[in-house]
Amino acid sequence: MKPNQLFVLLFALSVLLIFLATFHVSATVQTDIDVKEMTMTFHDTGATAEIHYEIGLLTHIYTFFFGSRNLDPYISDFLVSFPDYRIVSIGSESATIELYNVTRTSNNYYLHDAHQLGSTVDLLVLVYPNGQTKTYENVSETPNTFYER
């Protein structure tokens, strides 16, 4: 390696270390996603979930270079008790998922039984077909709920 190349490499490494130390940026790998908000919009027996999350710095860099589809296993771990779903879109900060058969019918009502989530959600918003919403904070499962047909 030529002296000029070695100097540039050491300089870049020094600048990176100074940046990390100055701005207290953690370069640790965050293996899980930190779910900030989940919005479930019910329709018939299914629902659409919009999940907003944060990932670690190195994971963010990895997804920038190799794509956010590598977050699929983390989304699957989060939706552990939902047996039937399809990931519609996934990005470095949010994902949209179609959830199938999350409610059952009884007379004139749709009944949603609680589903365990893979981690705690800071804010869970349930949106019913009539436009009404319910908001829950710091939950690790979706609540039992119902709505009219």
XYZ file of C-alpha atoms in Angstrom:
149
model
C 0.000 0.000 0.000
C 1.348 3.396 -0.955
C 1.945 5.995 1.791
C -0.732 8.316 0.331
C -3.354 5.557 0.412
C -2.425 4.645 3.996
C -2.689 8.291 5.030
C -6.160 8.648 3.458
C -7.342 5.450 5.144
C -6.066 6.537 8.582
C -7.531 10.011 8.112
C -10.960 8.616 7.204
C -10.877 6.254 10.176
C -9.904 9.125 12.496
C -12.739 11.324 11.218
C -15.223 8.483 11.717
C -14.040 7.830 15.281
C -14.171 11.529 16.158
C -17.703 11.759 14.715
C -18.860 8.736 16.702
C -17.332 10.034 19.927
C -18.533 13.618 19.474
C -22.145 12.883 18.616
C -22.448 9.790 20.838
C -23.523 7.637 17.934
C -23.751 4.023 18.902
C -22.256 1.693 16.334
C -23.589 -1.417 18.024
C -25.654 -3.790 15.981
C -29.299 -3.632 16.948
C -30.592 -7.100 16.177
C -34.267 -6.327 16.677
C -36.435 -3.605 15.310
C -37.785 -1.104 17.812
C -41.457 -0.713 16.901
C -42.627 2.831 17.578
C -46.138 2.691 16.112
C -48.458 0.105 14.614
C -51.730 1.050 12.947
C -54.176 -1.773 12.263
C -56.986 -0.875 9.875
C -59.715 -3.526 10.028
C -61.714 -4.589 6.973
C -64.021 -7.603 7.008
C -62.084 -10.513 8.559
C -58.696 -9.043 7.711
C -56.646 -5.978 8.508
C -53.856 -3.866 7.087
C -50.999 -3.139 9.465
C -48.716 -0.149 9.003
C -45.656 -0.590 11.231
C -43.187 2.237 11.929
C -39.920 1.209 13.540
C -36.317 2.154 14.187
C -33.287 0.049 13.410
C -29.677 0.369 14.531
C -27.063 2.367 12.625
C -25.219 -0.621 11.205
C -28.458 -2.345 10.251
C -29.555 0.868 8.540
C -26.301 0.980 6.573
C -26.672 -2.710 5.689
C -30.221 -2.213 4.395
C -29.051 0.828 2.410
C -26.542 -1.294 0.500
C -28.336 -4.654 0.346
C -32.018 -3.746 0.524
C -34.678 -3.718 3.200
C -36.009 -7.173 2.259
C -33.404 -8.439 4.730
C -35.727 -7.140 7.481
C -38.360 -9.781 6.589
C -37.267 -12.165 9.393
C -37.598 -9.379 11.975
C -41.116 -8.583 10.761
C -41.966 -12.304 10.895
C -40.672 -12.504 14.473
C -42.771 -9.468 15.375
C -45.940 -10.993 13.867
C -45.326 -14.336 15.555
C -48.963 -15.044 16.511
C -50.494 -13.968 13.192
C -50.656 -17.188 11.176
C -51.596 -15.730 7.800
C -50.102 -12.489 6.443
C -48.326 -11.015 3.449
C -45.683 -8.298 3.534
C -46.834 -5.731 0.972
C -43.915 -3.317 1.293
C -40.957 -2.943 3.590
C -38.527 -0.084 4.041
C -35.845 1.004 6.456
C -38.391 2.807 8.673
C -41.794 1.226 7.962
C -43.591 -1.798 6.586
C -47.098 -2.488 5.317
C -48.557 -5.925 5.970
C -51.861 -7.506 4.964
C -53.176 -9.644 7.838
C -55.653 -12.357 6.920
C -58.294 -13.985 9.153
C -57.592 -11.842 12.211
C -61.281 -11.613 13.085
C -64.215 -14.000 13.090
C -67.886 -13.303 12.578
C -70.638 -13.686 15.165
C -74.139 -12.460 14.341
C -73.675 -8.860 13.181
C -70.180 -8.427 14.619
C -66.577 -9.117 13.746
C -64.638 -10.352 16.792
C -60.880 -9.887 17.044
C -59.126 -12.062 19.598
C -55.900 -10.804 21.152
C -52.699 -11.610 19.256
C -49.304 -11.614 20.934
C -46.706 -9.321 19.323
C -43.013 -10.123 19.125
C -42.050 -6.994 21.060
C -43.579 -4.017 22.831
C -45.191 -1.367 20.644
C -45.009 2.215 21.874
C -48.306 3.178 20.208
C -50.958 0.825 18.815
C -53.791 2.425 16.830
C -56.833 0.372 15.834
C -58.903 1.830 12.997
C -62.376 0.377 12.532
C -64.318 0.338 9.229
C -66.608 3.157 10.422
C -63.558 5.415 10.952
C -63.504 5.191 14.752
C -60.053 4.735 16.294
C -58.731 3.419 19.585
C -55.199 4.071 20.770
C -53.137 1.987 23.201
C -49.674 2.718 24.603
C -46.874 0.280 25.432
C -48.640 -2.928 24.451
C -47.238 -6.361 23.666
C -50.454 -7.775 22.211
C -53.440 -6.569 20.252
C -56.499 -6.292 22.511
C -59.713 -8.277 22.248
C -62.124 -6.080 20.326
C -65.182 -6.156 18.091
C -66.894 -4.045 15.463
C -70.128 -4.138 13.485
C -70.440 -5.712 10.085
